[in-house]
Amino acid sequence: MKSLIIKFSLCLVTCLAVINVQAQDLSEKEKEIIQGKINYNISLAQKNIDSNEFYKAQSDLDEALKLANQINDNKSIGLIYSKIGKIEFITEEHTEALKTLIKAVEKQRFAKDNINIAETYKTIGNVYMSKKDYNRALDYFNSAERLFENEDLHDFEAETILYKGDAYSKLERYEEAESEYETAISLAKRYQNYKILSSAYISLGETKAKLGKLTEAENTAKQGLDLAIQNKYPNVINTAYASLSDIYNEKGEYKDANYYLKKHIKLNDSLLKVKRSYLSPEKRLDKLYSNPIEYQKEKEADLEKEASSTWLEKLTTILSIALITILSLLTLSLYKNNNIRLKSNNILHKKNAELTIAMEKAELATKTKANFLSTVTHELRTPLYAVTGLTNMLLEENPKPEQVQHLKSLKFSGDYLLTFINDILQINKIEANKVDIEPEVFNLKKKAENVISALNNSALDNNIQLHLEYDKDLPTNFHADQLKISQILINLIGNSIKFTKDGDIWVRIKKLKQIGDNFEIRFEVEDNGIGISEEKQQNMFESFSQGSIQINRKYGGTGLGLSIVKGLIDILKGKIYMKSELGKGTTFFFEIPMKKSNEIIVEKKANYFNDVDELELSNIKILVVEDNKINQMITKKILNKMKLYCDVVDNGEEAVDKVKTTNYDVVLMDIHMPGISGIEATKIIRTFDKDLTIFALTAVTIEDKMQEFEDAGFTDIIPKPFKQEDFEKKLFNALMLSEKSNATA
């Protein structure tokens, strides 16, 4: 008995050794040979699918799958699963098809095979259509369409868009279905895909009938039928007969309806016979029992051997059977556990696929929101340029005393609206992770003093005293993003001013710790205003959070300031917290890392053109390209105030002609204009003048268009509405650079 157990153990060890040898890495040459076999089997399977030999195709794919697993070729495995899933869909095994197709997506995603992922999504969509889950089908068709579009496979889009139309039609969203079918027709015509074209015509006819356009429906469906007959598409012809029968029935032309119904029934019976032949039970059984188990034969041989053996052999056989039984039980247990694991995996794969679709939809929604915000802000910034520009001009032109207050109110409203727009854009950029850190050397103490000085008038209006306490152990010069630090301080101090009356606000800047030139700095903004309840403190850093509508109406503001502060501090790798008590005041604390700088700071010019000779200024030629008459007048007046003179044109075509005939120093180019846009005009100018300074004077959201502006050849961008100082600085630098290059030449 011991020897038997030893023999059995040796047998097991031998089996394991064989398996281990097979698992070793194959050489590159062997992998190439196996890959060739995989490709051949996949090609053979496709031929069998095309000739409706689905079970033969299944066998070819099973063989290809074994080989692909052997070399761990995820791309081939994904493609094979996708084709098996398609066969299971055709043979009406919808539950199995979904499991297989989800496996395919997992492998294809791992292999980054976007083209075949799109095909698989399309098949999954069709499976859900068969299961009458039309909304989910639509999700998958949308995802497939996006992937085809990203890969520039527009000829593949037509079929997907046709299926989208089918889903909308089933959901009784006929206007959307009509639009999708028309798009599918356009694409199918362009790429000469006549099967999709004929199907789309027929489906469009059905949809038009649902919308009550019966004459159009008849003509469109007949167009599809003629095309299907011409190209011999029996299934499409069959659908056309049924559709025309329904259309004529709706029109009350019952003779024609009956004629097409008879043709449909006759052809449908013929097609069903063909379908039954390749989906016959015999063929299904062939598939299920294609690998018969030889267990029964082995058992009979064992019994014969037992009958002719001695008692020792009988004992050996009994022991062997006992061992086999134990192993069988273990195998059964493993099989059941494996089944449970596979079911769990299938559920996880399915959920993962659904989450992927949800993520893609969320990304699309985010992109749509960003585009919407970009469009809206452009449309708001353009008239704001006129409002702020004209108001500033009127205030500088000695208005009547009784008009001053009205103009100041108008200026305040314009500035408030511009701040609101900029706040929304800032939030949008922070959420989209499009805000970059831009460090520069600056004087921190002076920056804080400047912020306090800028806000002092607002504080005095509320009878508030502003105090700055700067730690004597802190250096003054740092290398950090001073613009973001200014924004944070302006928002926090402005917030305190808004909610404080007849009080004080203390701004404290302290050193927390220092390692070499690296400092951890704490900023404190304390007020003795109305304070914030504990309940409201929980949501203070969320967008549009101001405690209540009543507070918003009483104290004003957008409710975005603290949300922007939190986002900017996160970008600067800092932290913010607060303490507050109702009726006693609020203190905001934020801590950020900053690096000391020993660099000397050069003071910037205030008025750039004051020191330039008037004769020299008169020789400067500027071209303003702007279609809006009010904006033309404002830009011209701003330039005239700087003692600069300009020509003005209304569109891109005129700008190109002017640049060809006149030697300009600077072109201020608007973007959105009738005819050719500012971007297109700049591209044309760059074909014959590479060195001309061209500024994009635009109200578009420049962060989203920066690459497009650079590609077009713009020198720089001046966003509207602009600050006078920034505009003047950019012009001065450009003109001085141009003058130096001319002198060198």
XYZ file of C-alpha atoms in Angstrom:
745
model
C 0.000 0.000 0.000
C 2.881 2.344 0.826
C 4.433 1.659 -2.575
C 1.101 2.530 -4.215
C 0.934 5.873 -2.461
C 4.566 6.554 -3.397
C 3.791 5.699 -7.040
C 0.762 7.982 -7.017
C 2.795 10.805 -5.469
C 5.487 10.379 -8.113
C 2.791 10.547 -10.771
C 1.494 13.842 -9.358
C 5.015 15.317 -9.184
C 5.608 14.321 -12.813
C 2.351 16.032 -13.887
C 3.307 19.200 -12.040
C 6.770 19.176 -13.625
C 5.226 18.901 -17.099
C 2.899 21.818 -16.376
C 5.854 23.860 -15.079
C 7.893 23.193 -18.223
C 4.958 24.295 -20.397
C 4.625 27.517 -18.399
C 8.230 28.568 -19.123
C 8.829 31.534 -21.409
C 8.744 30.806 -25.103
C 11.376 32.114 -27.494
C 10.560 35.036 -29.812
C 10.555 32.714 -32.832
C 8.066 30.344 -31.136
C 5.875 33.328 -30.220
C 5.895 34.487 -33.867
C 4.823 31.016 -35.038
C 2.021 30.910 -32.436
C 0.943 34.451 -33.402
C 0.731 33.345 -37.030
C -1.514 30.427 -36.021
C -3.693 32.801 -33.949
C -4.112 35.179 -36.906
C -4.930 32.279 -39.236
C -7.591 30.894 -36.870
C -9.157 34.345 -36.390
C -9.219 34.846 -40.191
C -10.762 31.391 -40.698
C -13.342 32.109 -37.980
C -14.337 35.367 -39.723
C -14.865 33.509 -43.008
C -17.096 30.994 -41.200
C -19.036 33.846 -39.536
C -19.552 35.479 -42.942
C -20.906 32.186 -44.327
C -23.151 31.636 -41.247
C -21.090 28.665 -40.023
C -21.121 29.989 -36.487
C -20.280 26.795 -34.630
C -17.281 26.154 -36.887
C -16.219 29.735 -36.242
C -16.598 29.119 -32.491
C -14.262 26.126 -32.747
C -11.661 28.189 -34.640
C -11.867 30.948 -32.040
C -11.566 28.496 -29.130
C -8.337 27.189 -30.663
C -7.069 30.739 -31.226
C -7.911 31.630 -27.597
C -5.813 28.737 -26.240
C -2.837 29.917 -28.301
C -3.316 33.582 -27.368
C -3.421 32.692 -23.661
C -0.211 30.699 -24.176
C 1.704 33.841 -25.237
C -0.405 36.226 -23.105
C -1.407 38.352 -26.130
C -4.064 40.662 -24.658
C -4.901 42.323 -27.970
C -5.683 38.989 -29.659
C -7.509 37.686 -26.560
C -9.713 40.816 -26.550
C -10.459 40.453 -30.286
C -11.280 36.734 -29.908
C -13.630 37.377 -26.966
C -15.289 40.144 -28.993
C -15.935 37.777 -31.924
C -17.153 34.975 -29.611
C -19.504 37.493 -27.968
C -20.821 38.487 -31.389
C -21.488 34.821 -32.256
C -23.303 34.348 -28.933
C -25.384 37.441 -29.732
C -26.295 36.085 -33.199
C -27.167 32.666 -31.739
C -29.384 34.453 -29.193
C -27.333 33.577 -26.092
C -27.599 37.144 -24.799
C -26.528 36.622 -21.174
C -23.428 34.682 -22.215
C -22.713 37.274 -24.918
C -22.643 40.103 -22.349
C -20.215 38.201 -20.094
C -17.900 37.453 -23.017
C -18.034 40.989 -24.430
C -17.249 42.546 -21.040
C -14.206 40.224 -20.829
C -13.241 41.483 -24.289
C -13.417 45.131 -23.181
C -11.199 44.413 -20.158
C -8.497 42.845 -22.333
C -8.803 45.487 -25.070
C -8.587 48.298 -22.519
C -5.439 46.721 -21.083
C -3.979 46.497 -24.613
C -5.182 50.084 -25.405
C -6.946 48.690 -28.500
C -9.450 51.574 -28.853
C -10.628 50.592 -32.333
C -11.736 47.113 -31.254
C -13.138 48.492 -27.959
C -15.439 50.634 -30.106
C -16.543 47.548 -32.089
C -17.169 45.648 -28.844
C -19.170 48.569 -27.393
C -21.290 48.520 -30.548
C -22.028 44.791 -30.099
C -22.835 45.294 -26.382
C -25.250 48.031 -27.438
C -26.955 45.578 -29.823
C -27.234 42.977 -27.042
C -28.964 45.539 -24.804
C -31.240 46.446 -27.726
C -32.277 42.752 -27.902
C -32.874 42.804 -24.132
C -35.027 45.976 -24.639
C -32.754 48.015 -22.363
C -32.613 50.907 -24.851
C -31.091 53.565 -22.575
C -28.134 51.367 -21.725
C -27.773 50.441 -25.381
C -27.630 54.162 -26.196
C -24.807 54.676 -23.676
C -22.687 52.025 -25.382
C -23.451 53.327 -28.893
C -22.427 56.841 -27.767
C -19.153 55.492 -26.355
C -18.452 53.549 -29.565
C -19.137 56.643 -31.663
C -16.751 58.774 -29.573
C -13.959 56.216 -29.884
C -14.405 55.907 -33.672
C -14.357 59.704 -33.891
C -11.181 59.940 -31.773
C -9.484 57.394 -34.046
C -10.700 59.278 -37.187
C -12.585 56.162 -38.350
C -15.577 58.128 -39.599
C -16.598 55.366 -42.035
C -17.246 53.104 -39.021
C -19.361 55.787 -37.323
C -22.250 55.419 -39.810
C -23.357 52.002 -38.491
C -23.074 53.131 -34.855
C -25.115 56.276 -35.555
C -27.721 54.117 -37.346
C -28.011 51.989 -34.189
C -28.325 55.152 -32.066
C -31.252 56.144 -34.248
C -32.824 52.716 -33.626
C -32.444 53.193 -29.853
C -34.024 56.669 -29.949
C -36.841 55.273 -32.096
C -37.535 52.488 -29.577
C -37.595 55.131 -26.832
C -40.132 57.063 -28.976
C -37.760 60.034 -29.230
C -38.479 60.369 -32.931
C -36.966 63.833 -33.592
C -33.620 62.653 -32.207
C -33.919 59.401 -34.163
C -34.578 61.379 -37.370
C -31.443 63.486 -36.804
C -29.272 60.397 -36.184
C -30.569 58.616 -39.318
C -29.860 61.701 -41.449
C -26.283 61.824 -40.084
C -25.855 58.089 -40.793
C -27.075 58.629 -44.383
C -24.593 61.468 -44.894
C -21.649 59.371 -43.640
C -22.716 56.225 -45.505
C -22.934 58.205 -48.765
C -19.489 59.729 -48.207
C -17.862 56.325 -47.624
C -20.125 54.396 -50.095
C -21.433 51.968 -47.469
C -24.595 50.970 -49.331
C -25.877 48.421 -46.801
C -25.897 51.017 -44.012
C -27.244 53.613 -46.447
C -30.224 51.445 -47.498
C -30.973 50.507 -43.847
C -30.761 54.171 -42.771
C -33.166 55.264 -45.536
C -35.705 52.613 -44.445
C -35.369 53.502 -40.733
C -35.663 57.208 -41.565
C -38.839 56.421 -43.533
C -40.324 54.614 -40.516
C -39.434 57.567 -38.254
C -40.919 60.138 -40.622
C -44.133 58.083 -40.616
C -44.180 58.262 -36.798
C -43.795 62.046 -37.086
C -46.742 62.234 -39.512
C -44.624 63.004 -42.618
C -46.188 60.170 -44.624
C -45.282 61.249 -48.166
C -41.644 61.817 -47.203
C -41.730 58.500 -45.322
C -42.924 56.615 -48.432
C -40.304 58.176 -50.732
C -37.447 57.654 -48.282
C -38.332 53.999 -47.543
C -38.667 53.266 -51.302
C -35.234 54.804 -51.841
C -33.836 52.361 -49.263
C -35.694 49.420 -50.859
C -34.377 50.216 -54.360
C -30.820 50.398 -53.030
C -31.202 47.094 -51.124
C -32.626 45.310 -54.217
C -29.855 46.747 -56.392
C -27.153 45.421 -54.014
C -29.000 42.165 -53.052
C -29.388 42.658 -49.290
C -32.241 40.188 -48.464
C -32.558 41.131 -44.773
C -32.725 44.851 -45.611
C -35.271 44.159 -48.385
C -37.385 42.196 -45.881
C -37.319 45.147 -43.422
C -38.234 47.544 -46.246
C -41.303 45.465 -47.208
C -42.548 45.505 -43.590
C -41.874 49.263 -43.250
C -43.666 50.148 -46.508
C -46.623 47.991 -45.512
C -46.919 49.983 -42.245
C -46.488 53.339 -44.044
C -49.212 52.564 -46.634
C -51.447 51.312 -43.854
C -50.996 54.688 -42.070
C -51.818 56.487 -45.342
C -55.014 54.434 -45.759
C -53.759 52.870 -49.017
C -54.641 49.320 -47.973
C -54.105 47.657 -51.353
C -50.428 48.711 -51.431
C -50.099 47.892 -47.704
C -51.385 44.351 -48.385
C -49.084 43.970 -51.413
C -45.935 44.753 -49.381
C -47.146 42.714 -46.401
C -47.454 39.573 -48.600
C -43.955 40.156 -50.005
C -42.621 40.585 -46.461
C -44.272 37.370 -45.189
C -42.957 35.353 -48.137
C -39.378 36.638 -47.856
C -39.436 36.454 -44.054
C -40.408 32.738 -44.161
C -37.546 32.072 -46.547
C -35.039 33.900 -44.343
C -36.308 32.099 -41.230
C -35.678 28.706 -42.875
C -32.112 29.744 -43.590
C -31.666 30.990 -40.025
C -33.105 27.748 -38.594
C -30.683 25.757 -40.722
C -27.579 27.415 -39.273
C -29.047 27.594 -35.754
C -30.442 24.036 -35.788
C -30.503 21.990 -32.564
C -28.227 19.396 -34.218
C -25.520 21.997 -34.783
C -25.985 23.348 -31.257
C -25.508 19.802 -29.893
C -22.415 19.358 -32.069
C -21.003 22.436 -30.381
C -21.853 21.273 -26.881
C -20.523 17.763 -27.359
C -17.617 18.456 -29.702
C -15.115 17.143 -27.076
C -16.660 13.881 -25.681
C -15.210 12.518 -22.452
C -13.623 9.070 -22.654
C -14.412 8.361 -19.012
C -16.903 5.569 -19.716
C -14.461 3.639 -21.936
C -11.746 3.897 -19.317
C -14.181 2.671 -16.663
C -15.107 -0.400 -18.728
C -11.440 -1.176 -19.334
C -10.797 -0.950 -15.581
C -13.649 -3.391 -14.878
C -12.293 -5.913 -17.409
C -8.876 -5.605 -15.879
C -10.386 -6.108 -12.413
C -12.145 -9.285 -13.498
C -8.955 -10.867 -14.858
C -6.607 -9.721 -12.107
C -5.527 -11.363 -8.889
C -6.660 -10.308 -5.436
C -3.600 -7.996 -5.216
C -4.543 -6.296 -8.430
C -8.120 -5.942 -7.120
C -6.757 -4.290 -4.007
C -4.617 -1.979 -6.140
C -7.635 -1.049 -8.263
C -9.803 -0.359 -5.208
C -7.103 1.888 -3.740
C -6.690 3.666 -7.081
C -10.449 4.234 -7.321
C -10.441 5.551 -3.763
C -7.640 7.984 -4.597
C -9.354 9.024 -7.840
C -12.601 9.563 -5.925
C -10.814 11.796 -3.432
C -9.176 13.729 -6.264
C -12.516 13.971 -8.053
C -14.130 15.420 -4.951
C -11.278 17.901 -4.619
C -11.606 18.779 -8.325
C -15.370 19.228 -7.929
C -14.792 21.493 -4.941
C -12.231 23.528 -6.893
C -14.589 23.665 -9.881
C -17.426 25.032 -7.726
C -15.116 27.586 -6.092
C -13.824 28.578 -9.507
C -17.416 29.013 -10.749
C -18.220 31.266 -7.798
C -15.045 33.272 -8.485
C -15.882 33.556 -12.184
C -19.404 34.769 -11.395
C -17.958 37.366 -9.021
C -15.444 38.403 -11.670
C -18.197 38.713 -14.281
C -20.192 40.958 -11.954
C -17.076 43.056 -11.284
C -16.261 43.276 -15.015
C -19.833 44.328 -15.770
C -19.808 46.981 -13.039
C -16.395 48.160 -14.211
C -17.718 48.534 -17.775
C -20.722 50.481 -16.483
C -18.451 52.713 -14.394
C -16.269 53.336 -17.454
C -19.322 54.431 -19.448
C -20.425 56.644 -16.543
C -16.932 58.167 -16.372
C -16.968 58.873 -20.119
C -20.385 60.529 -19.766
C -19.096 62.620 -16.841
C -16.040 63.677 -18.874
C -18.313 64.668 -21.747
C -20.533 66.654 -19.355
C -17.459 68.422 -17.910
C -16.209 69.248 -21.398
C -19.666 70.554 -22.360
C -19.786 72.693 -19.206
C -16.329 74.118 -19.937
C -17.317 74.953 -23.535
C -20.554 76.549 -22.314
C -18.693 78.686 -19.765
C -16.135 79.706 -22.391
C -18.899 80.806 -24.795
C -20.957 82.614 -22.138
C -17.973 84.458 -20.668
C -16.893 85.585 -24.134
C -20.362 86.955 -24.829
C -20.318 88.770 -21.453
C -16.751 90.083 -21.670
C -17.287 91.734 -25.082
C -20.002 94.200 -23.925
C -18.206 94.596 -20.570
C -15.188 95.906 -22.477
C -17.462 98.696 -23.752
C -19.059 99.327 -20.320
C -15.792 99.577 -18.371
C -13.922 101.412 -21.141
C -16.613 104.047 -21.706
C -17.152 104.565 -17.964
C -13.426 105.183 -17.355
C -13.330 107.622 -20.280
C -16.354 109.562 -19.059
C -14.897 109.808 -15.535
C -11.659 111.217 -16.993
C -13.451 113.773 -19.221
C -14.611 116.131 -16.421
C -18.240 115.019 -16.092
C -20.832 117.228 -14.402
C -20.753 116.897 -10.589
C -24.232 115.326 -10.535
C -23.074 112.693 -13.076
C -19.994 111.563 -11.167
C -21.900 109.430 -8.657
C -23.910 107.757 -11.433
C -20.729 106.975 -13.373
C -19.045 105.607 -10.247
C -22.065 103.376 -9.648
C -21.882 102.180 -13.249
C -18.149 101.518 -12.880
C -18.773 99.602 -9.647
C -21.462 97.460 -11.349
C -19.180 96.751 -14.321
C -16.265 95.832 -12.052
C -18.530 93.620 -9.930
C -19.821 91.775 -13.010
C -16.283 91.322 -14.329
C -15.162 89.995 -10.927
C -18.071 87.539 -10.933
C -17.181 86.279 -14.436
C -13.514 85.933 -13.475
C -14.487 84.070 -10.275
C -16.554 81.551 -12.255
C -13.669 81.029 -14.691
C -11.224 80.664 -11.803
C -13.409 78.002 -10.143
C -13.748 76.211 -13.480
C -9.960 76.225 -13.997
C -9.303 74.989 -10.439
C -11.816 72.129 -10.849
C -10.254 71.187 -14.215
C -6.683 71.267 -12.735
C -5.677 73.934 -15.264
C -4.129 76.374 -12.759
C -0.309 76.397 -12.788
C 2.064 77.802 -10.155
C 3.981 80.819 -11.540
C 6.708 81.713 -8.998
C 8.622 85.017 -9.099
C 10.700 87.082 -6.689
C 8.679 89.688 -4.734
C 8.596 91.639 -1.464
C 6.019 89.888 0.741
C 5.675 92.729 3.237
C 5.194 95.302 0.463
C 2.712 93.011 -1.305
C 0.606 92.762 1.881
C 0.798 96.557 2.337
C -0.333 97.083 -1.270
C -3.308 94.713 -0.820
C -4.347 96.534 2.379
C -3.914 99.931 0.669
C -6.086 98.790 -2.272
C -8.858 97.658 0.100
C -8.576 100.605 2.494
C -11.313 102.703 0.812
C -13.792 99.820 1.098
C -12.806 99.427 4.756
C -13.296 103.147 5.498
C -16.796 102.969 3.960
C -17.658 100.521 6.782
C -15.674 102.548 9.373
C -13.041 99.778 9.671
C -9.364 100.157 10.578
C -6.948 97.772 8.826
C -3.790 96.687 10.719
C -0.729 94.786 9.427
C 1.585 92.865 11.754
C 4.675 91.462 9.982
C 6.952 89.077 11.938
C 10.374 90.713 12.473
C 12.033 87.268 12.089
C 10.711 86.957 8.535
C 12.750 88.124 5.504
C 10.893 90.389 3.058
C 11.823 88.855 -0.311
C 10.488 85.452 -1.334
C 10.352 83.326 -4.497
C 6.711 82.216 -4.786
C 3.482 82.787 -6.725
C 2.721 86.342 -5.583
C -0.416 86.652 -7.754
C -2.141 83.714 -6.035
C -1.073 84.939 -2.571
C -2.530 88.375 -3.433
C -5.790 86.751 -4.592
C -6.059 84.804 -1.329
C -5.433 87.902 0.821
C -7.798 90.079 -1.238
C -10.587 87.493 -0.912
C -10.106 86.928 2.830
C -9.692 90.628 3.755
C -12.554 91.577 1.385
C -14.721 88.939 3.072
C -13.923 90.395 6.511
C -14.695 93.957 5.329
C -18.051 92.779 3.965
C -19.147 91.281 7.319
C -17.689 93.888 9.700
C -19.090 97.302 10.641
C -17.382 99.918 12.851
C -14.552 97.566 13.789
C -11.009 96.401 13.104
C -9.310 93.849 10.877
C -5.842 92.511 11.703
C -3.615 90.909 9.062
C -0.735 88.970 10.637
C 2.134 87.244 8.803
C 4.246 84.933 11.024
C 7.089 82.462 10.696
C 6.071 78.949 11.778
C 9.323 77.133 10.954
C 12.450 77.455 8.837
C 14.832 74.933 7.239
C 17.579 76.804 5.391
C 15.882 79.118 2.856
C 12.576 77.219 3.093
C 9.928 78.778 5.345
C 6.513 77.642 6.565
C 4.508 80.891 6.884
C 1.177 81.429 8.632
C -1.164 84.202 7.503
C -3.997 85.323 9.791
C -6.954 87.547 8.892
C -8.958 88.421 12.015
C -12.057 90.614 12.267
C -14.566 91.520 14.995
C -17.580 91.328 12.670
C -20.806 89.328 12.799
C -19.101 85.909 13.038
C -20.255 82.537 11.667
C -22.322 79.864 13.404
C -20.783 76.379 13.895
C -23.407 74.893 11.568
C -22.498 77.259 8.708
C -18.733 76.821 9.210
C -18.948 73.284 7.770
C -19.754 74.572 4.249
C -17.797 77.846 4.167
C -15.293 76.697 1.521
C -17.920 75.347 -0.915
C -18.914 77.299 -4.050
C -21.842 79.745 -3.694
C -21.875 79.246 0.100
C -22.646 82.420 2.090
C -24.695 81.138 4.944
C -28.129 82.144 3.594
C -29.933 84.049 0.824
C -30.666 86.869 3.280
C -26.944 87.305 4.014
C -26.182 87.280 0.300
C -28.752 90.038 -0.359
C -27.687 92.129 2.615
C -23.901 91.948 2.217
C -23.527 91.168 -1.511
C -20.880 89.021 -3.168
C -20.907 85.901 -5.322
C -20.264 83.291 -2.673
C -17.249 82.066 -4.676
C -14.435 83.864 -2.840
C -13.709 81.289 -0.116
C -14.037 78.401 -2.582
C -11.376 80.071 -4.764
C -9.199 80.638 -1.675
C -9.386 76.934 -0.735
C -8.569 75.861 -4.305
C -5.570 78.230 -4.562
C -4.173 77.178 -1.172
C -4.432 73.508 -2.208
C -2.500 74.345 -5.412
C 0.194 76.087 -3.297
C 0.374 72.902 -1.130
C -0.875 74.721 1.950
C -3.802 74.367 4.343
C -6.552 76.661 5.636
C -8.720 76.592 8.751
C -10.830 79.020 10.756
C -12.347 79.847 14.119
C -15.419 81.979 14.588
C -18.075 82.896 17.116
C -21.379 84.601 16.409
C -21.291 88.293 17.322
C -17.577 88.238 18.183
C -15.809 87.832 14.860
C -13.902 85.412 12.668
C -10.244 84.493 12.111
C -9.007 82.703 9.001
C -5.602 80.996 9.151
C -3.682 79.672 6.170
C -0.196 78.193 6.065
C 1.910 77.836 2.917
C 5.535 76.897 2.167
C 7.659 79.711 0.651
C 11.314 80.058 -0.311
C 13.465 83.049 0.719
C 15.169 84.967 -2.124
C 18.308 87.121 -2.038
C 17.632 88.533 -5.514
C 17.343 92.319 -5.892
C 13.871 93.414 -7.062
C 13.751 95.942 -9.892
C 10.810 98.358 -9.672
C 8.430 98.305 -12.659
C 7.607 101.404 -14.679
C 4.245 103.035 -14.035
C 3.763 105.117 -17.224
C 5.653 103.481 -20.039
C 5.227 106.054 -22.830
C 5.792 109.247 -20.780
C 9.534 109.312 -21.497
C 9.200 108.564 -25.219
C 9.591 111.471 -27.642
C 6.290 112.629 -29.215
C 7.806 112.658 -32.701
C 8.974 109.117 -32.181
C 5.463 108.099 -31.082
C 3.897 109.688 -34.153
C 5.933 107.376 -36.419
C 4.455 104.239 -34.778
C 1.798 102.561 -36.911
C -0.838 100.377 -35.228
C -3.674 98.474 -36.917
C -6.821 97.710 -34.878
C -8.902 94.831 -36.318
C -12.328 94.874 -34.602
C -15.865 94.428 -35.949
C -17.655 96.019 -32.947
C -17.985 99.797 -33.536
C -18.093 100.688 -29.813
C -14.990 98.591 -29.094
C -13.253 100.222 -32.076
C -13.892 103.655 -30.592
C -12.748 102.614 -27.085
C -9.492 101.001 -28.260
C -8.743 104.010 -30.472
C -9.310 106.455 -27.570
C -7.095 104.398 -25.227
C -4.299 104.480 -27.829
C -4.780 108.217 -28.470
C -4.499 108.896 -24.753
C -1.108 107.182 -24.876
C -0.264 109.514 -27.858
C -0.408 106.549 -30.239
C -2.431 106.587 -33.446
C -4.002 103.755 -35.395
C -5.899 102.572 -38.451
C -9.113 100.600 -37.865
C -10.623 97.834 -40.065
C -13.792 95.791 -39.565
C -12.742 92.269 -40.607
C -9.940 89.803 -41.258
C -9.895 90.195 -45.068
C -9.304 93.953 -44.810
C -6.620 93.374 -42.166
C -4.662 91.071 -44.516
C -4.893 93.639 -47.365
C -3.788 96.496 -45.053
C -0.764 94.585 -43.730
C 0.283 93.805 -47.345
C 0.295 97.491 -48.317
C 1.349 99.261 -45.059
C 4.360 98.716 -42.793
C 2.699 98.385 -39.326
C 4.556 98.034 -36.016
C 1.708 96.295 -34.139
C -1.612 94.649 -35.073
C -4.348 94.345 -32.395
C -6.471 91.472 -33.749
C -9.949 90.527 -32.519
C -10.805 86.814 -32.845
C -14.534 86.474 -33.600
C -15.400 88.514 -36.705
C -17.593 88.124 -39.794
C -15.849 86.460 -42.759
C -12.497 84.996 -41.787
C -11.675 84.951 -38.068
C -8.717 86.652 -36.405
C -6.944 83.284 -36.145
C -7.331 82.614 -39.894
C -6.259 86.188 -40.771
C -3.128 85.808 -38.621
C -2.238 82.514 -40.297
C -2.473 84.227 -43.727
C -0.337 87.194 -42.564
C 2.320 84.794 -41.258
C 2.737 83.354 -44.773
C 4.304 86.640 -45.936
C 5.349 88.411 -42.684
C 6.909 86.307 -39.914
C 8.158 89.191 -37.706
C 5.158 91.530 -37.370
C 3.915 91.894 -33.763
C 0.317 90.612 -33.661
C -1.623 90.704 -30.382
C -4.829 88.726 -29.961
C -7.128 91.352 -28.407
C -9.909 88.980 -27.393
C -12.596 88.156 -24.852
C -12.317 84.363 -25.278
C -11.109 82.183 -22.392
C -7.441 82.157 -23.376
C -6.445 79.117 -21.289
C -8.595 76.866 -23.488
C -7.331 78.428 -26.741
C -3.637 79.039 -25.911
C -2.317 76.264 -28.165
C -4.556 77.417 -31.025
C -3.263 81.008 -30.662
C 0.357 79.834 -30.628
C -0.168 77.644 -33.696
C -1.749 80.569 -35.564
C 1.331 82.729 -34.915
C 0.153 85.386 -32.424
C 2.978 87.210 -30.587
C 0.950 87.492 -27.367
C -2.600 87.729 -26.018
C -4.344 90.700 -24.368
C -7.635 89.542 -22.791
C -10.626 91.930 -22.807
C -11.504 93.776 -20.610
C -7.841 94.559 -19.839
C -6.058 96.665 -17.229
C -4.636 99.876 -18.710
C -1.216 99.211 -17.141
C -0.957 95.658 -18.570
C -2.056 96.819 -22.019
C 0.444 99.716 -21.992
C 3.301 97.485 -20.783
C 2.798 94.870 -23.516
C 2.605 97.534 -26.226
C 5.697 99.334 -24.898
C 7.787 96.138 -24.735
C 6.694 95.097 -28.238
C 7.444 98.516 -29.768
C 10.810 98.885 -28.036
C 11.832 95.383 -29.156
C 10.767 96.218 -32.719
C 12.798 99.461 -32.602
C 15.919 97.618 -31.387
C 15.646 94.969 -34.122
C 15.223 97.721 -36.777
C 18.277 99.559 -35.441
C 20.332 96.360 -35.583
C 19.184 95.705 -39.147
